[in-house]
Amino acid sequence: MTDQIAAKKQLRQNMRQKRRNLPPLEKQTLDQQMAQQFLSSTLYKTCGQLFCFVSLSQEPNTMAILRQALADGKCVAVPRCLPDKTMQFHRLYPDKDITVQLSPGTYGVFEPLEDLPVVTPDEAAHPLCLVPGLAFDRMGGRLGYGAGYYDRFLEKYPFLLKIGYAASIFITDEVPMEPTDQRLDGIATEYPLEVWNG
């Protein structure tokens, strides 16, 4: 095991523990503040395509963002994991409830139904991708869950604005990075959105 992999493993354990220790009421407040900050940001307002994860219970809740983006007329797409360890995004219909367009998929994550239209980032539409993770740093480093789905997807679209989505307590001094890890352009927390690149 390389030093980088060992360091990532330790950081994952620490951050998972920090997630577990977050009181439910505090998490709920943070979720609301984060959604509010993101939705009021210029980057959100100017993006035409929003690629956004469907949150697990311990992740920052993205449902308010998905609903608002659909109401705002944006192209909203959520990810589906494929057998070849890649990921594709499917567009949600604005005139249907989000929950009926999802079903439990890989790793217990709710994924879009297969018959929903597949969407790829279009540079002209100012696409933005909200990226989940366990830890982030202010140099664009991100600690994912270890499967590499997001890294493989983001690598294909260098023009795609990549924004981490997490409460500020999950920002650390430095995330150990490997050559295949994709650096992000900024982070959305309960404070105003920070952008470092692009």
CSV table of C-alpha atoms in Angstrom, one decimal:
chain,number,residue,atom,x,y,z
A,1,MET,CA,0.0,0.0,0.0
A,2,THR,CA,1.5,3.4,-1.0
A,3,ASP,CA,1.7,6.3,1.4
A,4,GLN,CA,-1.0,8.1,-0.5
A,5,ILE,CA,-3.4,5.2,-0.3
A,6,ALA,CA,-2.8,4.7,3.4
A,7,ALA,CA,-3.2,8.5,4.1
A,8,LYS,CA,-6.5,8.4,2.1
A,9,LYS,CA,-7.7,5.4,4.1
A,10,GLN,CA,-7.0,7.1,7.4
A,11,LEU,CA,-8.7,10.4,6.3
A,12,ARG,CA,-11.7,8.5,5.1
A,13,GLN,CA,-12.1,6.9,8.5
A,14,ASN,CA,-11.7,10.2,10.2
A,15,MET,CA,-14.2,12.0,8.0
A,16,ARG,CA,-16.8,9.2,8.2
A,17,GLN,CA,-16.5,9.4,12.0
A,18,LYS,CA,-17.0,13.2,11.8
A,19,ARG,CA,-20.1,12.6,9.7
A,20,ARG,CA,-21.5,10.2,12.3
A,21,ASN,CA,-20.9,12.6,15.1
A,22,LEU,CA,-22.8,15.5,13.5
A,23,PRO,CA,-26.0,16.0,15.4
A,24,PRO,CA,-29.1,15.6,13.2
A,25,LEU,CA,-30.5,19.0,13.9
A,26,GLU,CA,-27.1,20.6,13.2
A,27,LYS,CA,-26.9,18.7,9.9
A,28,GLN,CA,-30.4,19.8,8.9
A,29,THR,CA,-29.5,23.5,9.6
A,30,LEU,CA,-26.2,23.1,7.6
A,31,ASP,CA,-28.1,21.5,4.7
A,32,GLN,CA,-30.5,24.4,4.5
A,33,GLN,CA,-27.7,27.0,4.7
A,34,MET,CA,-25.7,25.2,2.1
A,35,ALA,CA,-28.6,25.0,-0.4
A,36,GLN,CA,-29.4,28.7,0.2
A,37,GLN,CA,-25.8,29.8,-0.4
A,38,PHE,CA,-25.4,27.7,-3.5
A,39,LEU,CA,-28.8,28.8,-5.0
A,40,SER,CA,-27.9,32.4,-4.4
A,41,SER,CA,-24.5,32.2,-6.1
A,42,THR,CA,-23.7,33.7,-9.5
A,43,LEU,CA,-22.3,30.4,-10.7
A,44,TYR,CA,-25.6,28.7,-10.1
A,45,LYS,CA,-27.6,31.5,-11.7
A,46,THR,CA,-25.5,31.5,-14.8
A,47,CYS,CA,-25.3,27.7,-15.4
A,48,GLY,CA,-27.7,26.2,-17.9
A,49,GLN,CA,-26.9,22.6,-17.1
A,50,LEU,CA,-26.7,21.3,-13.5
A,51,PHE,CA,-25.1,17.9,-12.9
A,52,CYS,CA,-25.9,17.0,-9.3
A,53,PHE,CA,-25.7,13.9,-7.1
A,54,VAL,CA,-28.7,12.5,-5.3
A,55,SER,CA,-27.7,12.6,-1.7
A,56,LEU,CA,-27.5,9.7,0.7
A,57,SER,CA,-28.8,10.3,4.2
A,58,GLN,CA,-25.4,11.1,5.7
A,59,GLU,CA,-24.5,13.5,2.7
A,60,PRO,CA,-25.6,17.1,2.5
A,61,ASN,CA,-29.2,17.0,1.2
A,62,THR,CA,-29.4,18.0,-2.5
A,63,MET,CA,-33.2,17.7,-2.9
A,64,ALA,CA,-33.9,21.4,-2.4
A,65,ILE,CA,-31.3,22.2,-5.1
A,66,LEU,CA,-32.7,19.7,-7.6
A,67,ARG,CA,-36.2,21.0,-7.1
A,68,GLN,CA,-35.3,24.7,-7.3
A,69,ALA,CA,-33.1,24.1,-10.4
A,70,LEU,CA,-36.0,22.3,-12.2
A,71,ALA,CA,-38.3,25.2,-11.2
A,72,ASP,CA,-35.8,27.6,-12.6
A,73,GLY,CA,-35.9,25.9,-16.0
A,74,LYS,CA,-32.4,24.5,-15.9
A,75,CYS,CA,-31.4,21.2,-17.5
A,76,VAL,CA,-31.0,19.1,-14.3
A,77,ALA,CA,-29.2,15.7,-14.6
A,78,VAL,CA,-28.4,13.1,-11.9
A,79,PRO,CA,-25.9,10.2,-12.1
A,80,ARG,CA,-26.3,6.5,-12.8
A,81,CYS,CA,-23.4,4.0,-12.2
A,82,LEU,CA,-22.8,1.6,-15.1
A,83,PRO,CA,-21.4,-2.0,-14.9
A,84,ASP,CA,-18.1,-0.8,-16.5
A,85,LYS,CA,-17.4,1.5,-13.5
A,86,THR,CA,-18.3,4.6,-15.4
A,87,MET,CA,-21.2,7.0,-14.8
A,88,GLN,CA,-23.7,8.7,-17.0
A,89,PHE,CA,-26.2,11.4,-16.1
A,90,HIS,CA,-29.9,11.4,-17.0
A,91,ARG,CA,-32.1,14.4,-17.3
A,92,LEU,CA,-35.0,14.8,-14.8
A,93,TYR,CA,-38.4,16.0,-16.1
A,94,PRO,CA,-39.6,19.2,-14.4
A,95,ASP,CA,-43.2,18.3,-14.6
A,96,LYS,CA,-42.9,15.1,-12.6
A,97,ASP,CA,-42.0,14.6,-8.9
A,98,ILE,CA,-38.3,13.8,-8.6
A,99,THR,CA,-38.9,10.7,-6.4
A,100,VAL,CA,-40.9,8.9,-9.1
A,101,GLN,CA,-38.0,9.4,-11.5
A,102,LEU,CA,-35.5,7.6,-9.2
A,103,SER,CA,-35.0,4.0,-8.0
A,104,PRO,CA,-32.5,2.4,-5.6
A,105,GLY,CA,-29.3,1.6,-7.6
A,106,THR,CA,-25.6,1.0,-7.0
A,107,TYR,CA,-24.4,1.2,-3.3
A,108,GLY,CA,-28.0,2.0,-2.2
A,109,VAL,CA,-27.9,5.4,-4.0
A,110,PHE,CA,-31.1,6.5,-5.7
A,111,GLU,CA,-30.4,6.7,-9.4
A,112,PRO,CA,-32.4,8.0,-12.4
A,113,LEU,CA,-34.7,5.5,-14.2
A,114,GLU,CA,-32.9,4.1,-17.3
A,115,ASP,CA,-35.4,5.5,-19.8
A,116,LEU,CA,-34.7,9.1,-18.8
A,117,PRO,CA,-32.7,11.0,-21.4
A,118,VAL,CA,-28.9,10.8,-21.1
A,119,VAL,CA,-27.2,14.2,-20.9
A,120,THR,CA,-23.6,15.1,-21.5
A,121,PRO,CA,-22.0,18.5,-20.6
A,122,ASP,CA,-22.3,21.1,-23.3
A,123,GLU,CA,-19.7,23.9,-23.0
A,124,ALA,CA,-22.1,26.5,-24.5
A,125,ALA,CA,-24.6,25.8,-21.6
A,126,HIS,CA,-22.1,26.8,-18.9
A,127,PRO,CA,-22.4,23.3,-17.2
A,128,LEU,CA,-21.8,23.0,-13.5
A,129,CYS,CA,-21.3,19.7,-11.6
A,130,LEU,CA,-21.8,19.5,-7.8
A,131,VAL,CA,-19.5,16.8,-6.6
A,132,PRO,CA,-19.9,14.8,-3.4
A,133,GLY,CA,-17.0,13.7,-1.2
A,134,LEU,CA,-15.8,12.9,2.3
A,135,ALA,CA,-13.2,15.7,2.5
A,136,PHE,CA,-11.9,18.6,0.4
A,137,ASP,CA,-9.0,21.1,0.5
A,138,ARG,CA,-8.7,24.6,-0.9
A,139,MET,CA,-6.3,23.5,-3.7
A,140,GLY,CA,-9.0,21.5,-5.4
A,141,GLY,CA,-8.3,18.2,-3.7
A,142,ARG,CA,-11.2,15.9,-3.0
A,143,LEU,CA,-11.5,12.6,-1.1
A,144,GLY,CA,-14.2,10.5,-2.7
A,145,TYR,CA,-15.4,7.1,-1.6
A,146,GLY,CA,-12.7,5.2,-3.5
A,147,ALA,CA,-14.5,3.8,-6.6
A,148,GLY,CA,-13.3,6.5,-9.0
A,149,TYR,CA,-16.7,7.1,-10.7
A,150,TYR,CA,-16.5,10.9,-10.5
A,151,ASP,CA,-12.8,11.1,-11.5
A,152,ARG,CA,-13.5,9.1,-14.6
A,153,PHE,CA,-16.5,11.3,-15.5
A,154,LEU,CA,-14.9,14.6,-14.8
A,155,GLU,CA,-11.7,13.8,-16.7
A,156,LYS,CA,-13.8,13.6,-19.9
A,157,TYR,CA,-15.1,17.1,-19.7
A,158,PRO,CA,-12.3,19.6,-18.8
A,159,PHE,CA,-14.6,22.6,-19.4
A,160,LEU,CA,-17.1,21.4,-16.8
A,161,LEU,CA,-17.1,23.5,-13.7
A,162,LYS,CA,-16.4,21.1,-10.8
A,163,ILE,CA,-17.7,22.3,-7.4
A,164,GLY,CA,-17.4,20.3,-4.3
A,165,TYR,CA,-20.4,20.2,-2.0
A,166,ALA,CA,-19.8,19.8,1.7
A,167,ALA,CA,-20.1,21.6,5.1
A,168,SER,CA,-17.0,23.6,5.9
A,169,ILE,CA,-16.0,21.2,8.7
A,170,PHE,CA,-15.1,18.7,6.0
A,171,ILE,CA,-12.5,21.0,4.5
A,172,THR,CA,-9.0,19.9,5.5
A,173,ASP,CA,-5.5,21.3,5.0
A,174,GLU,CA,-4.6,18.9,2.3
A,175,VAL,CA,-6.2,15.9,0.7
A,176,PRO,CA,-3.7,13.2,-0.5
A,177,MET,CA,-4.0,13.1,-4.3
A,178,GLU,CA,-3.1,10.4,-6.8
A,179,PRO,CA,-2.5,11.0,-10.6
A,180,THR,CA,-6.0,9.9,-11.6
A,181,ASP,CA,-7.7,12.2,-9.0
A,182,GLN,CA,-9.4,15.2,-10.6
A,183,ARG,CA,-8.9,18.6,-9.0
A,184,LEU,CA,-12.0,20.7,-8.4
A,185,ASP,CA,-12.6,24.4,-9.3
A,186,GLY,CA,-14.2,25.4,-6.0
A,187,ILE,CA,-16.4,24.4,-3.1
A,188,ALA,CA,-20.0,25.2,-2.0
A,189,THR,CA,-20.4,25.2,1.8
A,190,GLU,CA,-22.7,27.0,4.3
A,191,TYR,CA,-20.6,30.1,3.4
A,192,PRO,CA,-20.5,32.0,0.1
A,193,LEU,CA,-19.3,29.7,-2.7
A,194,GLU,CA,-15.5,29.7,-3.2
A,195,VAL,CA,-13.8,29.4,-6.6
A,196,TRP,CA,-10.1,28.8,-7.0
A,197,ASN,CA,-9.8,27.9,-10.7
A,198,GLY,CA,-11.5,28.9,-13.9
